[in-house]
CSV table of C-alpha atoms in Angstrom, one decimal:
chain,number,residue,atom,x,y,z
A,12,CYS,CA,0.0,0.0,0.0
A,13,THR,CA,2.8,2.4,0.9
A,14,LYS,CA,4.4,1.6,-2.5
A,15,GLU,CA,1.2,2.5,-4.3
A,16,ILE,CA,1.0,5.8,-2.5
A,17,ALA,CA,4.6,6.5,-3.3
A,18,VAL,CA,3.9,5.9,-7.0
A,19,LEU,CA,0.9,8.2,-6.9
A,20,HIS,CA,3.0,11.1,-5.5
A,21,CYS,CA,5.7,10.4,-8.0
A,22,ASN,CA,3.2,10.5,-10.8
A,23,LYS,CA,1.9,13.8,-9.4
A,24,SER,CA,5.5,15.1,-9.4
A,25,THR,CA,5.9,14.2,-13.1
A,26,ALA,CA,2.6,16.0,-13.9
A,27,LEU,CA,3.7,19.1,-12.0
A,28,TYR,CA,7.1,19.1,-13.6
A,29,CYS,CA,5.5,19.0,-17.1
A,30,LEU,CA,3.4,22.1,-16.1
A,31,GLY,CA,6.6,24.0,-15.1
A,32,LYS,CA,5.7,23.9,-11.4
A,33,TRP,CA,9.2,22.7,-10.3
A,34,ARG,CA,9.0,23.5,-6.6
A,35,GLU,CA,5.7,21.6,-6.3
A,36,ALA,CA,7.2,18.8,-8.4
A,37,MET,CA,10.1,18.6,-6.0
A,38,LEU,CA,7.9,18.5,-3.0
A,39,ALA,CA,5.7,15.8,-4.5
A,40,ALA,CA,8.8,13.7,-5.2
A,41,TYR,CA,10.0,14.1,-1.6
A,42,GLU,CA,6.5,13.1,-0.4
A,43,SER,CA,6.8,10.0,-2.6
A,44,LEU,CA,10.1,9.1,-0.9
A,45,ARG,CA,8.5,9.7,2.5
A,46,TRP,CA,6.2,6.7,1.7
A,47,ASP,CA,8.9,4.6,0.1
A,48,PRO,CA,12.5,5.7,0.6
A,49,LYS,CA,13.7,3.1,-1.9
A,50,TYR,CA,11.5,4.3,-4.8
A,51,VAL,CA,14.2,5.1,-7.3
A,52,LYS,CA,12.0,7.0,-9.8
A,53,ALA,CA,11.2,9.6,-7.1
A,54,TYR,CA,14.9,10.4,-6.8
A,55,TYR,CA,15.0,10.9,-10.5
A,56,ARG,CA,12.0,13.3,-10.4
A,57,ALA,CA,13.4,15.2,-7.5
A,58,GLY,CA,16.8,15.6,-9.2
A,59,HIS,CA,15.3,17.1,-12.4
A,60,SER,CA,13.1,19.4,-10.3
A,61,TRP,CA,16.2,20.6,-8.5
A,62,ILE,CA,18.0,21.3,-11.8
A,63,MET,CA,15.1,23.5,-12.9
A,64,LEU,CA,15.2,25.2,-9.4
A,65,LEU,CA,18.9,26.0,-10.1
A,66,ASN,CA,20.1,24.0,-7.1
A,67,PRO,CA,22.9,21.7,-8.4
A,68,HIS,CA,23.9,20.6,-4.9
A,69,GLU,CA,20.6,18.9,-4.2
A,70,ALA,CA,20.2,17.7,-7.8
A,71,VAL,CA,23.4,15.8,-7.7
A,72,PHE,CA,22.6,14.4,-4.3
A,73,MET,CA,19.2,13.0,-5.5
A,74,PHE,CA,20.6,11.5,-8.7
A,75,TYR,CA,23.5,10.0,-6.7
A,76,LYS,CA,21.2,8.5,-4.1
A,77,GLY,CA,19.0,6.9,-6.8
A,78,LEU,CA,22.1,5.6,-8.6
A,79,LEU,CA,23.4,4.0,-5.3
A,80,LEU,CA,20.0,2.2,-4.9
A,81,LEU,CA,20.1,1.0,-8.4
A,82,ASN,CA,23.6,-0.3,-8.1
A,83,ALA,CA,22.9,-2.1,-4.8
A,84,SER,CA,19.9,-3.8,-6.4
A,85,ALA,CA,22.0,-5.0,-9.4
A,86,ASP,CA,19.4,-3.3,-11.6
A,87,ARG,CA,21.4,-1.1,-13.9
A,88,SER,CA,18.7,-0.6,-16.5
A,89,GLN,CA,18.1,3.0,-15.5
A,90,ALA,CA,21.7,3.8,-14.6
A,91,ALA,CA,22.3,6.0,-17.7
A,92,ASP,CA,19.4,8.2,-16.7
A,93,PHE,CA,20.9,8.9,-13.3
A,94,ILE,CA,24.5,9.4,-14.5
A,95,THR,CA,23.3,11.8,-17.2
A,96,GLY,CA,21.4,13.7,-14.4
A,97,ILE,CA,24.5,14.0,-12.3
A,98,PHE,CA,26.5,15.5,-15.2
A,99,MET,CA,23.6,17.7,-16.4
A,100,SER,CA,23.3,19.2,-12.9
A,101,VAL,CA,26.8,20.7,-13.1
A,102,ASN,CA,27.1,21.4,-16.8
A,103,ASP,CA,26.7,25.2,-16.3
A,104,GLU,CA,28.5,25.4,-13.0
A,105,ARG,CA,31.9,27.1,-12.6
A,106,VAL,CA,32.3,25.8,-9.0
A,107,PHE,CA,31.1,22.3,-8.5
A,108,PRO,CA,28.8,21.7,-5.5
A,109,GLN,CA,30.1,19.7,-2.5
A,110,THR,CA,27.9,16.7,-3.5
A,111,PHE,CA,29.6,16.3,-6.9
A,112,PRO,CA,33.1,14.9,-6.2
A,113,VAL,CA,31.7,11.8,-4.4
A,114,ALA,CA,29.1,11.1,-7.1
A,115,TYR,CA,31.8,11.8,-9.8
A,116,SER,CA,34.2,9.4,-8.2
A,117,PHE,CA,31.5,6.7,-7.8
A,118,VAL,CA,30.4,6.7,-11.5
A,119,PHE,CA,33.9,5.8,-12.6
A,120,ARG,CA,34.5,3.3,-9.8
A,121,ALA,CA,31.3,1.4,-10.4
A,122,ARG,CA,32.5,0.0,-13.8
A,123,PHE,CA,29.3,0.7,-15.8
A,124,ASP,CA,29.5,-1.0,-19.2
A,125,ALA,CA,29.9,0.5,-22.6
A,126,LEU,CA,26.2,0.5,-23.4
A,127,ILE,CA,25.4,2.6,-20.4
A,128,TRP,CA,28.2,5.1,-21.2
A,129,GLN,CA,27.0,5.2,-24.8
A,130,ALA,CA,23.5,6.3,-23.6
A,131,VAL,CA,25.0,8.9,-21.2
A,132,ILE,CA,27.2,10.5,-23.9
A,133,GLU,CA,24.4,10.5,-26.5
A,134,ARG,CA,21.9,12.0,-24.1
A,135,LEU,CA,24.4,14.8,-23.0
A,136,ALA,CA,25.2,15.6,-26.6
A,137,GLN,CA,21.5,15.6,-27.6
A,138,LYS,CA,20.8,18.1,-24.9
A,139,GLY,CA,23.9,20.2,-25.8
A,140,LYS,CA,25.6,19.6,-22.5
A,141,TRP,CA,29.1,19.8,-24.0
A,142,ARG,CA,30.9,20.9,-20.9
A,143,SER,CA,29.8,17.6,-19.3
A,144,CYS,CA,31.2,15.8,-22.3
A,145,LEU,CA,34.5,17.6,-21.7
A,146,LEU,CA,34.5,16.3,-18.2
A,147,LEU,CA,34.0,12.8,-19.5
A,148,LEU,CA,36.8,13.3,-22.0
A,149,SER,CA,39.2,14.2,-19.1
A,150,GLU,CA,38.4,10.7,-17.6
A,151,LYS,CA,38.3,8.7,-20.9
A,152,LYS,CA,41.0,6.3,-19.6
A,153,ALA,CA,38.5,5.2,-16.9
A,154,LEU,CA,35.8,4.5,-19.5
A,155,PRO,CA,35.3,1.3,-21.4
A,156,SER,CA,37.3,1.2,-24.6
A,157,ASN,CA,34.5,-0.1,-26.7
A,158,ILE,CA,32.0,2.7,-26.5
A,159,ARG,CA,30.2,3.6,-29.7
A,160,VAL,CA,28.3,6.8,-30.1
A,161,ASN,CA,26.9,6.6,-33.7
A,162,GLN,CA,23.9,8.6,-32.8
A,163,VAL,CA,25.8,11.7,-31.6
A,164,SER,CA,25.4,14.7,-33.8
A,165,LEU,CA,28.2,17.3,-33.7
A,166,LYS,CA,26.0,20.0,-35.3
A,167,ASN,CA,25.0,21.6,-32.0
A,168,LEU,CA,28.6,21.6,-30.8
A,169,PHE,CA,29.7,23.7,-33.8
A,170,GLU,CA,26.7,26.0,-33.6
A,171,THR,CA,26.5,26.7,-29.9
A,172,SER,CA,28.2,29.9,-28.7
A,173,GLU,CA,28.0,29.4,-25.0
A,174,LEU,CA,30.7,26.8,-24.8
A,175,TYR,CA,33.5,28.9,-26.3
A,176,GLY,CA,35.2,31.8,-24.5
A,177,CYS,CA,34.1,30.7,-21.1
A,178,GLY,CA,37.3,29.1,-19.9
A,179,GLU,CA,37.4,26.2,-22.4
A,180,LYS,CA,40.4,26.2,-24.7
A,181,MET,CA,39.9,25.6,-28.4
A,182,GLN,CA,42.3,22.6,-28.0
A,183,GLU,CA,39.9,21.0,-25.6
A,184,VAL,CA,37.0,21.4,-28.0
A,185,ALA,CA,39.2,19.9,-30.8
A,186,GLU,CA,40.1,17.0,-28.6
A,187,LEU,CA,36.4,16.4,-27.8
A,188,VAL,CA,35.5,16.3,-31.5
A,189,LYS,CA,38.3,13.9,-32.2
A,190,TRP,CA,37.3,11.7,-29.3
A,191,LEU,CA,33.6,11.6,-30.3
A,192,ILE,CA,34.6,10.8,-34.0
A,193,SER,CA,36.9,8.0,-32.8
A,194,MET,CA,33.8,6.5,-31.1
A,195,GLY,CA,31.7,6.6,-34.2
A,196,ALA,CA,30.2,10.1,-34.3
A,197,LYS,CA,29.9,11.1,-38.0
A,198,VAL,CA,31.9,14.1,-39.3
A,199,GLU,CA,29.0,14.8,-41.6
A,200,THR,CA,26.8,15.7,-38.6
A,201,ILE,CA,28.8,18.9,-38.2
A,202,GLY,CA,26.6,20.3,-41.0
A,203,LEU,CA,26.5,20.7,-44.8
A,204,TYR,CA,29.6,22.9,-45.0
A,205,VAL,CA,32.1,21.2,-42.7
A,206,LEU,CA,34.9,23.7,-43.5
A,207,HIS,CA,32.6,26.7,-42.9
A,208,ALA,CA,31.6,25.2,-39.5
A,209,VAL,CA,35.3,24.8,-38.6
A,210,ILE,CA,36.0,28.4,-39.6
A,211,ARG,CA,33.1,29.7,-37.6
A,212,LEU,CA,34.4,27.7,-34.6
A,213,CYS,CA,37.9,29.1,-35.0
A,214,ILE,CA,36.6,32.7,-35.3
A,215,ARG,CA,34.7,32.3,-32.0
């Protein structure tokens, strides 16, 4: 019965989130966890609500808690969702929250397989979270060597202006592109005029 009540509150959280009522969505997710502290989906809903409330500290904490529960249960089917959430939470942060280093360390220690990391990278790229991809690049030796990211499009990376001039060096961006291409991202996804895209990037 308590599980069913937790599900209802989590469904309410999802509905409120879709309406843009992020504080209410967060509170509903916490109410869900009050009824069932092991209901993983409620951690996911709370994490995304905290992202929208611009609180990366709490967002990372909720995604990390959910990921720990998944890992303990040996059910890794949703792991990519939670790892993606952890990195999304800090994508725009210049100073990482105190909850991040522990979560960051765990995702590399836990030895998630190539399919999970493929899903993480593809989702981050799809959402334009390139700074998070740069973080992964810095830890590529800790990642499986057989990751394939054929669905990654580089178009957004070459079009976005917020990545460049904010502390990232052009060399880092070039290394990111080379890394993604080495894992199967298609050069053609940069756009119709590859040279023009490179020139625009260099000018920025």
